[in-house]
Every structure is written in structure tokens, then in C-alpha cells.
Amino acid sequence: MTDTAFIHRFEPATSAGSPPLLLLHGTGGDENDLLGLGRMIAPGAALLSPRGRVLERGMPRFFRRLAEGVFDEDDVRRRARELGDFVAEARQRYGIAAPIAVGFSNGANIAAALLLLKPELLAGAILLRAMVPLSDPPKADLGSKPILLLSGHGDPIVPAANSARLAALFTEAGARVTHKVLPAGHQLSQADVTLARDWIGNAESRAA
């Protein structure tokens, strides 16, 4: 790969039929964080898991923020383009189809930005505790891409109005959005795992 490459883990598929997953960790995570989640929600799927290239007090992230919930939007755009280039190269290197992004927190936010800026690179997304990544997003055509958005009712970081606005933004862009608000905070729960696994299974059935 070129210098756009990210430190990453790749696990090849062990069964046919499951779309590959692009696993995008939250603040302070790394390329190992979501592998277990990926194996649980899509057993046998290929897993591509990069590490964010931005450091915040030593913690990896996928883009800079100015404060809690306040993003450096120029950096969001630049880092989304970098991640998009990496995904395109990884698809060629590993011979995988367009992946479904599975992102948590900061990883969900960069996945949302990637959907808006480079929608052709993803087959869909599971966004866990995501926020609107850009205050003035481009007019994207998501062409019926499936998106599962899972929010926490007691999330102290993501306001309910923000996640609802994100769901509306994707719907207006043509995506098939499923938005569920769970009795949870910002951290993931067993309900997230179950809903994501069922959603992936339904997506596979529709594709078949």
C-alpha cells in the first residue's frame, strides 16, 4: 500500500455470502478493539480494522475535535478522504467487495462522514452512538444503502436531537435507515450486538 495506509488488521472471510466489515473504533481504541464485535455480528465475514491516525492526548482517533462534540470539520473532510483512499486500496489488495462500516463513537462519526463524502466506497453502515459529522454536509446520493443507527437514550455525549438529525439526513439522501434508541448510555450493550447481528442477517437475505 501507499503512504495513505493505516496500521490495520485484516481477517479474511471464512464463509461465503457475508459482506466484509470495515471496523472503526472509538477514541482511545485501536485496530484490535472491534474484531470481537465483528466476529459476533457477522461470523465468517472478512474484517478490515484500521487504527485512527490522529492522537488526542495519546489516544488514537480518526479526526481532530476542538471540544467534546465540537469537530474540526476541515480535518473531518481530510481524514475521511484519507480513510476512503485506504479502503479503496485495501479492497484491491485483499480482493474484497465494498464493506459495511461498523463504527463506534468517533469511528461511527468518520463512517458517517465517509457515507456523505464518498458513498460509493461503502455498501452500508452500522453506526453506534453516532453524531452529525458535518454542519454543512454535501448533497449525497446514498442510493438505498442500508444504514442501522443505534443511539442510547441516556447518552451524555450524543444529544437525542443530533442523532435524529443524522437519521433524517441519511433518509433525505436516499438511504434505507433504521434508527433505534436503546435504554443505554454511550457504551455498547448486548442489545447493540443483537440488533446489529439481526440487521446484518437481514441484509444478507435481501442481497441473496
CSV table of N, CA, C and O in Angstrom, one decimal, residues 21-146:
chain,number,residue,atom,x,y,z
A,21,LEU,N,-16.7,-6.4,6.6
A,21,LEU,CA,-17.0,-5.3,7.5
A,21,LEU,C,-15.7,-4.4,7.7
A,21,LEU,O,-14.6,-4.9,7.8
A,22,LEU,N,-15.9,-3.1,7.7
A,22,LEU,CA,-14.9,-2.1,8.0
A,22,LEU,C,-15.2,-1.7,9.4
A,22,LEU,O,-16.2,-1.0,9.7
A,23,LEU,N,-14.3,-2.0,10.3
A,23,LEU,CA,-14.4,-1.8,11.8
A,23,LEU,C,-13.7,-0.5,12.2
A,23,LEU,O,-12.5,-0.4,12.0
A,24,LEU,N,-14.4,0.4,12.8
A,24,LEU,CA,-13.9,1.7,13.1
A,24,LEU,C,-14.1,2.0,14.6
A,24,LEU,O,-15.2,2.2,15.0
A,25,HIS,N,-13.0,2.0,15.3
A,25,HIS,CA,-13.0,2.1,16.8
A,25,HIS,C,-13.4,3.5,17.3
A,25,HIS,O,-13.3,4.5,16.5
A,26,GLY,N,-13.6,3.6,18.6
A,26,GLY,CA,-13.9,4.9,19.2
A,26,GLY,C,-12.6,5.5,19.8
A,26,GLY,O,-11.5,4.9,19.6
A,27,THR,N,-12.7,6.6,20.4
A,27,THR,CA,-11.5,7.3,20.9
A,27,THR,C,-10.7,6.4,21.9
A,27,THR,O,-11.3,5.9,22.8
A,28,GLY,N,-9.4,6.3,21.7
A,28,GLY,CA,-8.6,5.5,22.5
A,28,GLY,C,-8.5,4.1,22.2
A,28,GLY,O,-7.8,3.3,22.8
A,29,GLY,N,-9.2,3.7,21.1
A,29,GLY,CA,-9.2,2.3,20.7
A,29,GLY,C,-8.1,2.1,19.7
A,29,GLY,O,-7.3,2.9,19.4
A,30,ASP,N,-8.1,0.9,19.1
A,30,ASP,CA,-7.1,0.6,18.1
A,30,ASP,C,-7.7,-0.5,17.1
A,30,ASP,O,-8.8,-0.8,17.2
A,31,GLU,N,-6.8,-1.0,16.3
A,31,GLU,CA,-7.2,-1.9,15.3
A,31,GLU,C,-7.7,-3.3,15.8
A,31,GLU,O,-8.3,-4.1,15.1
A,32,ASN,N,-7.5,-3.5,17.1
A,32,ASN,CA,-8.0,-4.8,17.7
A,32,ASN,C,-9.4,-4.7,18.4
A,32,ASN,O,-10.0,-5.7,18.6
A,33,ASP,N,-9.8,-3.4,18.7
A,33,ASP,CA,-10.9,-3.2,19.5
A,33,ASP,C,-12.2,-3.9,19.1
A,33,ASP,O,-13.0,-4.4,19.9
A,34,LEU,N,-12.6,-3.7,17.8
A,34,LEU,CA,-13.9,-4.2,17.4
A,34,LEU,C,-13.9,-5.5,16.6
A,34,LEU,O,-14.9,-5.9,16.1
A,35,LEU,N,-12.7,-6.2,16.6
A,35,LEU,CA,-12.7,-7.5,16.0
A,35,LEU,C,-13.7,-8.5,16.6
A,35,LEU,O,-14.4,-9.2,15.9
A,36,GLY,N,-13.7,-8.5,17.9
A,36,GLY,CA,-14.7,-9.4,18.6
A,36,GLY,C,-16.1,-9.1,18.2
A,36,GLY,O,-16.9,-10.0,18.0
A,37,LEU,N,-16.4,-7.8,18.2
A,37,LEU,CA,-17.8,-7.4,17.8
A,37,LEU,C,-18.1,-7.8,16.3
A,37,LEU,O,-19.1,-8.4,16.1
A,38,GLY,N,-17.1,-7.6,15.4
A,38,GLY,CA,-17.3,-8.1,14.1
A,38,GLY,C,-17.6,-9.6,13.9
A,38,GLY,O,-18.4,-10.0,13.2
A,39,ARG,N,-16.8,-10.3,14.7
A,39,ARG,CA,-17.0,-11.8,14.7
A,39,ARG,C,-18.4,-12.2,15.2
A,39,ARG,O,-19.0,-13.2,14.7
A,40,MET,N,-18.9,-11.5,16.2
A,40,MET,CA,-20.2,-11.8,16.8
A,40,MET,C,-21.3,-11.4,15.8
A,40,MET,O,-22.3,-12.2,15.7
A,41,ILE,N,-21.2,-10.3,15.2
A,41,ILE,CA,-22.4,-9.9,14.4
A,41,ILE,C,-22.4,-10.4,13.0
A,41,ILE,O,-23.4,-10.5,12.3
A,42,ALA,N,-21.2,-10.9,12.5
A,42,ALA,CA,-21.1,-11.4,11.1
A,42,ALA,C,-20.1,-12.5,11.1
A,42,ALA,O,-19.0,-12.4,10.5
A,43,PRO,N,-20.4,-13.7,11.7
A,43,PRO,CA,-19.4,-14.8,11.8
A,43,PRO,C,-19.0,-15.2,10.3
A,43,PRO,O,-19.8,-15.4,9.5
A,44,GLY,N,-17.7,-15.3,10.2
A,44,GLY,CA,-17.2,-15.7,8.9
A,44,GLY,C,-16.9,-14.6,7.9
A,44,GLY,O,-16.4,-14.9,6.8
A,45,ALA,N,-17.3,-13.4,8.2
A,45,ALA,CA,-17.1,-12.3,7.3
A,45,ALA,C,-15.7,-11.8,7.3
A,45,ALA,O,-15.0,-11.9,8.3
A,46,ALA,N,-15.2,-11.3,6.2
A,46,ALA,CA,-13.9,-10.6,6.2
A,46,ALA,C,-14.0,-9.3,7.0
A,46,ALA,O,-15.0,-8.6,7.0
A,47,LEU,N,-12.9,-9.1,7.8
A,47,LEU,CA,-12.8,-7.9,8.7
A,47,LEU,C,-11.6,-7.1,8.4
A,47,LEU,O,-10.5,-7.6,8.3
A,48,LEU,N,-11.9,-5.8,8.2
A,48,LEU,CA,-10.8,-4.8,7.9
A,48,LEU,C,-10.9,-3.8,9.0
A,48,LEU,O,-11.9,-3.1,9.1
A,49,SER,N,-9.9,-3.7,9.8
A,49,SER,CA,-9.9,-2.8,11.0
A,49,SER,C,-8.7,-1.9,11.1
A,49,SER,O,-7.7,-2.3,11.6
A,50,PRO,N,-8.8,-0.6,10.7
A,50,PRO,CA,-7.7,0.3,10.8
A,50,PRO,C,-7.7,1.0,12.1
A,50,PRO,O,-8.7,1.1,12.8
A,51,ARG,N,-6.5,1.5,12.4
A,51,ARG,CA,-6.3,2.4,13.6
A,51,ARG,C,-6.3,3.8,13.2
A,51,ARG,O,-5.7,4.2,12.2
A,52,GLY,N,-7.1,4.7,13.9
A,52,GLY,CA,-7.1,6.1,13.6
A,52,GLY,C,-5.7,6.7,13.7
A,52,GLY,O,-4.9,6.3,14.5
A,53,ARG,N,-5.5,7.7,12.8
A,53,ARG,CA,-4.2,8.3,12.7
A,53,ARG,C,-4.0,9.6,13.4
A,53,ARG,O,-2.9,10.2,13.4
A,54,VAL,N,-5.0,10.0,14.1
A,54,VAL,CA,-5.0,11.3,14.9
A,54,VAL,C,-4.8,10.9,16.4
A,54,VAL,O,-5.5,10.0,16.9
A,55,LEU,N,-3.9,11.6,17.1
A,55,LEU,CA,-3.7,11.3,18.5
A,55,LEU,C,-4.3,12.5,19.3
A,55,LEU,O,-4.0,13.6,19.1
A,56,GLU,N,-5.1,12.2,20.3
A,56,GLU,CA,-5.6,13.2,21.3
A,56,GLU,C,-5.1,12.7,22.6
A,56,GLU,O,-5.6,11.7,23.2
A,57,ARG,N,-4.1,13.5,23.2
A,57,ARG,CA,-3.5,13.1,24.4
A,57,ARG,C,-3.1,11.6,24.4
A,57,ARG,O,-3.3,10.9,25.4
A,58,GLY,N,-2.5,11.2,23.3
A,58,GLY,CA,-2.0,9.8,23.1
A,58,GLY,C,-3.0,8.8,22.7
A,58,GLY,O,-2.7,7.6,22.5
A,59,MET,N,-4.3,9.2,22.6
A,59,MET,CA,-5.4,8.3,22.3
A,59,MET,C,-5.7,8.4,20.8
A,59,MET,O,-6.0,9.4,20.3
A,60,PRO,N,-5.7,7.2,20.1
A,60,PRO,CA,-6.0,7.3,18.6
A,60,PRO,C,-7.4,7.7,18.4
A,60,PRO,O,-8.4,7.2,19.1
A,61,ARG,N,-7.6,8.5,17.4
A,61,ARG,CA,-8.9,8.9,16.8
A,61,ARG,C,-8.8,9.0,15.3
A,61,ARG,O,-7.7,8.9,14.8
A,62,PHE,N,-10.0,9.1,14.7
A,62,PHE,CA,-10.0,9.2,13.2
A,62,PHE,C,-10.0,10.7,12.7
A,62,PHE,O,-9.8,10.9,11.5
A,63,PHE,N,-10.3,11.6,13.6
A,63,PHE,CA,-10.2,13.1,13.2
A,63,PHE,C,-10.1,13.9,14.5
A,63,PHE,O,-10.4,13.4,15.6
A,64,ARG,N,-9.6,15.2,14.3
A,64,ARG,CA,-9.5,16.1,15.4
A,64,ARG,C,-10.8,16.6,15.9
A,64,ARG,O,-11.8,16.8,15.1
A,65,ARG,N,-10.9,17.0,17.1
A,65,ARG,CA,-12.1,17.7,17.7
A,65,ARG,C,-11.5,18.9,18.5
A,65,ARG,O,-10.4,18.9,19.0
A,66,LEU,N,-12.4,19.9,18.5
A,66,LEU,CA,-12.0,21.1,19.2
A,66,LEU,C,-12.4,21.1,20.7
A,66,LEU,O,-11.8,21.7,21.5
A,67,ALA,N,-13.5,20.4,20.9
A,67,ALA,CA,-14.0,20.1,22.3
A,67,ALA,C,-15.0,18.9,22.2
A,67,ALA,O,-15.2,18.4,21.1
A,68,GLU,N,-15.5,18.5,23.3
A,68,GLU,CA,-16.4,17.4,23.3
A,68,GLU,C,-17.6,17.8,22.4
A,68,GLU,O,-18.3,18.7,22.7
A,69,GLY,N,-17.9,17.0,21.4
A,69,GLY,CA,-19.0,17.2,20.5
A,69,GLY,C,-18.8,18.3,19.5
A,69,GLY,O,-19.7,18.7,18.7
A,70,VAL,N,-17.6,18.9,19.5
A,70,VAL,CA,-17.3,20.0,18.5
A,70,VAL,C,-16.1,19.6,17.6
A,70,VAL,O,-15.0,19.4,18.1
A,71,PHE,N,-16.4,19.3,16.4
A,71,PHE,CA,-15.4,18.7,15.5
A,71,PHE,C,-14.7,19.8,14.6
A,71,PHE,O,-15.2,20.8,14.3
A,72,ASP,N,-13.4,19.5,14.3
A,72,ASP,CA,-12.6,20.2,13.4
A,72,ASP,C,-13.1,19.7,12.0
A,72,ASP,O,-12.6,18.7,11.5
A,73,GLU,N,-14.0,20.4,11.4
A,73,GLU,CA,-14.7,19.9,10.2
A,73,GLU,C,-13.8,19.8,9.0
A,73,GLU,O,-13.9,19.0,8.1
A,74,ASP,N,-12.8,20.7,8.9
A,74,ASP,CA,-11.8,20.6,7.8
A,74,ASP,C,-11.0,19.3,8.0
A,74,ASP,O,-10.7,18.6,7.0
A,75,ASP,N,-10.7,19.0,9.2
A,75,ASP,CA,-10.0,17.7,9.4
A,75,ASP,C,-10.9,16.5,9.2
A,75,ASP,O,-10.4,15.5,8.7
A,76,VAL,N,-12.2,16.6,9.5
A,76,VAL,CA,-13.1,15.5,9.2
A,76,VAL,C,-13.1,15.2,7.8
A,76,VAL,O,-13.0,14.0,7.4
A,77,ARG,N,-13.2,16.2,6.9
A,77,ARG,CA,-13.2,16.0,5.5
A,77,ARG,C,-11.9,15.4,5.0
A,77,ARG,O,-11.9,14.5,4.2
A,78,ARG,N,-10.8,15.9,5.5
A,78,ARG,CA,-9.5,15.4,5.0
A,78,ARG,C,-9.3,14.0,5.5
A,78,ARG,O,-8.8,13.1,4.7
A,79,ARG,N,-9.6,13.7,6.7
A,79,ARG,CA,-9.4,12.3,7.2
A,79,ARG,C,-10.3,11.3,6.6
A,79,ARG,O,-10.0,10.2,6.4
A,80,ALA,N,-11.6,11.8,6.3
A,80,ALA,CA,-12.5,10.9,5.6
A,80,ALA,C,-11.9,10.5,4.2
A,80,ALA,O,-12.1,9.4,3.7
A,81,ARG,N,-11.4,11.5,3.5
A,81,ARG,CA,-10.8,11.2,2.2
A,81,ARG,C,-9.6,10.2,2.3
A,81,ARG,O,-9.5,9.3,1.5
A,82,GLU,N,-8.8,10.4,3.4
A,82,GLU,CA,-7.7,9.5,3.6
A,82,GLU,C,-8.2,8.1,3.9
A,82,GLU,O,-7.7,7.1,3.3
A,83,LEU,N,-9.2,8.0,4.7
A,83,LEU,CA,-9.8,6.7,5.0
A,83,LEU,C,-10.4,6.1,3.8
A,83,LEU,O,-10.2,4.9,3.5
A,84,GLY,N,-11.0,6.9,3.0
A,84,GLY,CA,-11.6,6.4,1.7
A,84,GLY,C,-10.5,5.8,0.8
A,84,GLY,O,-10.7,4.8,0.2
A,85,ASP,N,-9.4,6.5,0.7
A,85,ASP,CA,-8.3,6.0,-0.2
A,85,ASP,C,-7.8,4.7,0.4
A,85,ASP,O,-7.5,3.8,-0.4
A,86,PHE,N,-7.7,4.6,1.7
A,86,PHE,CA,-7.2,3.3,2.3
A,86,PHE,C,-8.2,2.2,2.0
A,86,PHE,O,-7.8,1.1,1.6
A,87,VAL,N,-9.5,2.5,2.1
A,87,VAL,CA,-10.5,1.4,1.9
A,87,VAL,C,-10.4,1.0,0.4
A,87,VAL,O,-10.4,-0.2,0.1
A,88,ALA,N,-10.3,1.9,-0.5
A,88,ALA,CA,-10.2,1.6,-1.9
A,88,ALA,C,-8.9,0.7,-2.2
A,88,ALA,O,-9.0,-0.3,-2.9
A,89,GLU,N,-7.8,1.0,-1.6
A,89,GLU,CA,-6.6,0.3,-1.8
A,89,GLU,C,-6.7,-1.1,-1.1
A,89,GLU,O,-6.2,-2.1,-1.7
A,90,ALA,N,-7.3,-1.1,0.1
A,90,ALA,CA,-7.5,-2.4,0.8
A,90,ALA,C,-8.4,-3.4,0.0
A,90,ALA,O,-8.1,-4.6,0.0
A,91,ARG,N,-9.4,-2.8,-0.6
A,91,ARG,CA,-10.3,-3.7,-1.4
A,91,ARG,C,-9.5,-4.4,-2.6
A,91,ARG,O,-9.7,-5.5,-2.8
A,92,GLN,N,-8.6,-3.6,-3.2
A,92,GLN,CA,-7.8,-4.2,-4.3
A,92,GLN,C,-6.8,-5.2,-3.7
A,92,GLN,O,-6.6,-6.3,-4.2
A,93,ARG,N,-6.1,-4.8,-2.6
A,93,ARG,CA,-5.1,-5.7,-2.0
A,93,ARG,C,-5.7,-7.0,-1.5
A,93,ARG,O,-5.1,-8.1,-1.8
A,94,TYR,N,-6.8,-7.0,-0.9
A,94,TYR,CA,-7.4,-8.2,-0.3
A,94,TYR,C,-8.5,-8.8,-1.1
A,94,TYR,O,-9.0,-9.9,-0.7
A,95,GLY,N,-8.9,-8.2,-2.2
A,95,GLY,CA,-9.9,-8.7,-3.1
A,95,GLY,C,-11.2,-8.8,-2.4
A,95,GLY,O,-11.9,-9.9,-2.5
A,96,ILE,N,-11.7,-7.8,-1.7
A,96,ILE,CA,-13.0,-7.8,-1.1
A,96,ILE,C,-13.9,-6.8,-1.7
A,96,ILE,O,-13.5,-5.9,-2.4
A,97,ALA,N,-15.2,-7.1,-1.5
A,97,ALA,CA,-16.3,-6.2,-2.0
A,97,ALA,C,-16.4,-4.9,-1.2
A,97,ALA,O,-15.7,-4.8,-0.1
A,98,ALA,N,-17.2,-4.0,-1.6
A,98,ALA,CA,-17.4,-2.8,-0.8
A,98,ALA,C,-17.9,-3.2,0.6
A,98,ALA,O,-18.9,-4.0,0.7
A,99,PRO,N,-17.3,-2.7,1.7
A,99,PRO,CA,-17.7,-3.2,3.0
A,99,PRO,C,-18.8,-2.5,3.6
A,99,PRO,O,-19.2,-1.4,3.2
A,100,ILE,N,-19.4,-3.1,4.6
A,100,ILE,CA,-20.3,-2.4,5.5
A,100,ILE,C,-19.5,-1.8,6.7
A,100,ILE,O,-18.8,-2.6,7.3
A,101,ALA,N,-19.6,-0.5,6.9
A,101,ALA,CA,-18.8,0.1,8.0
A,101,ALA,C,-19.6,-0.2,9.3
A,101,ALA,O,-20.8,-0.1,9.4
A,102,VAL,N,-18.8,-0.6,10.3
A,102,VAL,CA,-19.3,-0.8,11.7
A,102,VAL,C,-18.5,0.2,12.6
A,102,VAL,O,-17.3,-0.1,12.8
A,103,GLY,N,-19.1,1.3,13.0
A,103,GLY,CA,-18.3,2.2,13.7
A,103,GLY,C,-18.9,2.5,15.1
A,103,GLY,O,-20.1,2.6,15.2
A,104,PHE,N,-18.0,2.8,16.1
A,104,PHE,CA,-18.5,3.1,17.4
A,104,PHE,C,-18.0,4.5,17.7
A,104,PHE,O,-16.8,4.8,17.6
A,105,SER,N,-18.9,5.4,18.2
A,105,SER,CA,-18.5,6.8,18.7
A,105,SER,C,-17.7,7.5,17.6
A,105,SER,O,-18.2,7.8,16.5
A,106,ASN,N,-16.4,7.8,17.9
A,106,ASN,CA,-15.6,8.5,16.9
A,106,ASN,C,-15.5,7.8,15.5
A,106,ASN,O,-15.6,8.3,14.5
A,107,GLY,N,-15.5,6.4,15.6
A,107,GLY,CA,-15.5,5.6,14.4
A,107,GLY,C,-16.8,5.7,13.7
A,107,GLY,O,-16.8,5.6,12.4
A,108,ALA,N,-17.9,5.8,14.4
A,108,ALA,CA,-19.2,5.9,13.7
A,108,ALA,C,-19.3,7.3,13.1
A,108,ALA,O,-19.9,7.4,12.0
A,109,ASN,N,-18.7,8.3,13.7
A,109,ASN,CA,-18.7,9.6,13.1
A,109,ASN,C,-17.9,9.7,11.8
A,109,ASN,O,-18.3,10.4,10.8
A,110,ILE,N,-16.7,9.1,11.7
A,110,ILE,CA,-16.0,9.1,10.5
A,110,ILE,C,-16.7,8.3,9.4
A,110,ILE,O,-16.6,8.6,8.3
A,111,ALA,N,-17.3,7.2,9.9
A,111,ALA,CA,-18.1,6.4,8.9
A,111,ALA,C,-19.3,7.2,8.3
A,111,ALA,O,-19.5,7.1,7.1
A,112,ALA,N,-19.9,8.0,9.2
A,112,ALA,CA,-21.0,8.9,8.7
A,112,ALA,C,-20.4,9.9,7.7
A,112,ALA,O,-21.1,10.2,6.6
A,113,ALA,N,-19.3,10.4,8.0
A,113,ALA,CA,-18.6,11.4,7.0
A,113,ALA,C,-18.3,10.7,5.7
A,113,ALA,O,-18.5,11.3,4.6
A,114,LEU,N,-17.8,9.5,5.8
A,114,LEU,CA,-17.4,8.7,4.6
A,114,LEU,C,-18.7,8.5,3.7
A,114,LEU,O,-18.6,8.6,2.5
A,115,LEU,N,-19.8,8.2,4.4
A,115,LEU,CA,-21.0,7.9,3.6
A,115,LEU,C,-21.4,9.2,2.9
A,115,LEU,O,-21.9,9.1,1.8
A,116,LEU,N,-21.2,10.4,3.5
A,116,LEU,CA,-21.6,11.6,2.9
A,116,LEU,C,-20.7,12.1,1.8
A,116,LEU,O,-21.1,12.7,0.8
A,117,LEU,N,-19.4,11.8,2.0
A,117,LEU,CA,-18.3,12.3,1.1
A,117,LEU,C,-17.9,11.4,0.0
A,117,LEU,O,-17.6,11.8,-1.1
A,118,LYS,N,-17.9,10.1,0.3
A,118,LYS,CA,-17.5,9.0,-0.6
A,118,LYS,C,-18.5,7.8,-0.5
A,118,LYS,O,-18.0,6.7,-0.2
A,119,PRO,N,-19.7,8.0,-0.8
A,119,PRO,CA,-20.7,7.0,-0.6
A,119,PRO,C,-20.5,5.7,-1.4
A,119,PRO,O,-20.9,4.6,-1.0
A,120,GLU,N,-19.8,5.8,-2.5
A,120,GLU,CA,-19.5,4.7,-3.4
A,120,GLU,C,-18.6,3.6,-2.7
A,120,GLU,O,-18.6,2.5,-3.2
A,121,LEU,N,-17.9,4.0,-1.7
A,121,LEU,CA,-16.9,3.1,-1.1
A,121,LEU,C,-17.6,2.1,-0.1
A,121,LEU,O,-16.9,1.1,0.3
A,122,LEU,N,-18.8,2.4,0.4
A,122,LEU,CA,-19.4,1.5,1.4
A,122,LEU,C,-20.7,0.9,0.9
A,122,LEU,O,-21.4,1.5,0.1
A,123,ALA,N,-21.0,-0.3,1.3
A,123,ALA,CA,-22.2,-1.0,1.0
A,123,ALA,C,-23.3,-0.6,1.9
A,123,ALA,O,-24.5,-0.9,1.7
A,124,GLY,N,-23.0,0.0,3.1
A,124,GLY,CA,-23.9,0.3,4.1
A,124,GLY,C,-23.2,0.6,5.4
A,124,GLY,O,-21.9,0.7,5.4
A,125,ALA,N,-23.9,0.7,6.5
A,125,ALA,CA,-23.2,1.0,7.7
A,125,ALA,C,-24.0,0.7,9.0
A,125,ALA,O,-25.3,0.8,8.9
A,126,ILE,N,-23.3,0.3,10.0
A,126,ILE,CA,-23.9,0.2,11.3
A,126,ILE,C,-23.2,1.3,12.2
A,126,ILE,O,-22.0,1.2,12.4
A,127,LEU,N,-24.0,2.2,12.6
A,127,LEU,CA,-23.4,3.4,13.3
A,127,LEU,C,-23.9,3.4,14.8
A,127,LEU,O,-25.0,3.5,15.1
A,128,LEU,N,-22.9,3.2,15.7
A,128,LEU,CA,-23.2,3.0,17.1
A,128,LEU,C,-22.8,4.3,17.8
A,128,LEU,O,-21.6,4.6,17.9
A,129,ARG,N,-23.8,5.0,18.3
A,129,ARG,CA,-23.6,6.3,19.1
A,129,ARG,C,-23.0,7.4,18.2
A,129,ARG,O,-22.0,8.0,18.6
A,130,ALA,N,-23.6,7.5,17.0
A,130,ALA,CA,-23.0,8.5,16.0
A,130,ALA,C,-23.6,9.9,16.2
A,130,ALA,O,-24.8,10.0,16.7
A,131,MET,N,-22.9,10.9,15.7
A,131,MET,CA,-23.4,12.3,15.6
A,131,MET,C,-23.3,12.8,14.2
A,131,MET,O,-22.6,12.2,13.4
A,132,VAL,N,-23.9,13.9,13.9
A,132,VAL,CA,-23.8,14.5,12.6
A,132,VAL,C,-22.3,15.0,12.5
A,132,VAL,O,-21.9,15.8,13.3
A,133,PRO,N,-21.6,14.6,11.5
A,133,PRO,CA,-20.2,14.9,11.4
A,133,PRO,C,-19.9,16.2,10.8
A,133,PRO,O,-18.8,16.8,11.0
A,134,LEU,N,-20.8,16.8,10.0
A,134,LEU,CA,-20.5,18.0,9.2
A,134,LEU,C,-21.7,18.9,9.3
A,134,LEU,O,-22.9,18.5,9.1
A,135,SER,N,-21.5,20.1,9.7
A,135,SER,CA,-22.7,21.1,9.9
A,135,SER,C,-23.2,21.5,8.5
A,135,SER,O,-24.4,21.8,8.4
A,136,ASP,N,-22.5,21.4,7.5
A,136,ASP,CA,-22.9,21.7,6.1
A,136,ASP,C,-22.5,20.6,5.2
A,136,ASP,O,-21.6,20.7,4.4
A,137,PRO,N,-23.2,19.5,5.3
A,137,PRO,CA,-22.8,18.3,4.5
A,137,PRO,C,-23.1,18.4,3.0
A,137,PRO,O,-24.0,19.2,2.7
A,138,PRO,N,-22.3,17.8,2.2
A,138,PRO,CA,-22.6,17.8,0.7
A,138,PRO,C,-23.9,17.1,0.4
A,138,PRO,O,-24.4,16.3,1.2
A,139,LYS,N,-24.5,17.4,-0.7
A,139,LYS,CA,-25.7,16.6,-1.2
A,139,LYS,C,-25.3,15.3,-1.7
A,139,LYS,O,-24.7,15.1,-2.7
A,140,ALA,N,-25.5,14.3,-0.8
A,140,ALA,CA,-25.0,12.9,-1.2
A,140,ALA,C,-26.2,12.1,-1.8
A,140,ALA,O,-27.4,12.4,-1.5
A,141,ASP,N,-25.9,11.2,-2.6
A,141,ASP,CA,-26.9,10.2,-3.1
A,141,ASP,C,-26.5,8.8,-2.6
A,141,ASP,O,-25.6,8.2,-3.1
A,142,LEU,N,-27.2,8.4,-1.6
A,142,LEU,CA,-26.9,7.1,-1.0
A,142,LEU,C,-27.6,5.9,-1.6
A,142,LEU,O,-27.4,4.8,-1.2
A,143,GLY,N,-28.4,6.2,-2.6
A,143,GLY,CA,-28.9,5.1,-3.4
A,143,GLY,C,-29.5,3.9,-2.7
A,143,GLY,O,-29.1,2.8,-3.1
A,144,SER,N,-30.3,4.1,-1.7
A,144,SER,CA,-30.9,3.0,-1.0
A,144,SER,C,-29.9,2.1,-0.2
A,144,SER,O,-30.2,1.0,0.2
A,145,LYS,N,-28.8,2.7,0.1
A,145,LYS,CA,-27.8,2.0,1.0
A,145,LYS,C,-28.5,1.7,2.4
A,145,LYS,O,-29.1,2.6,2.9
A,146,PRO,N,-28.3,0.5,3.0
A,146,PRO,CA,-28.9,0.3,4.3
A,146,PRO,C,-28.0,0.8,5.4
A,146,PRO,O,-26.8,0.7,5.4
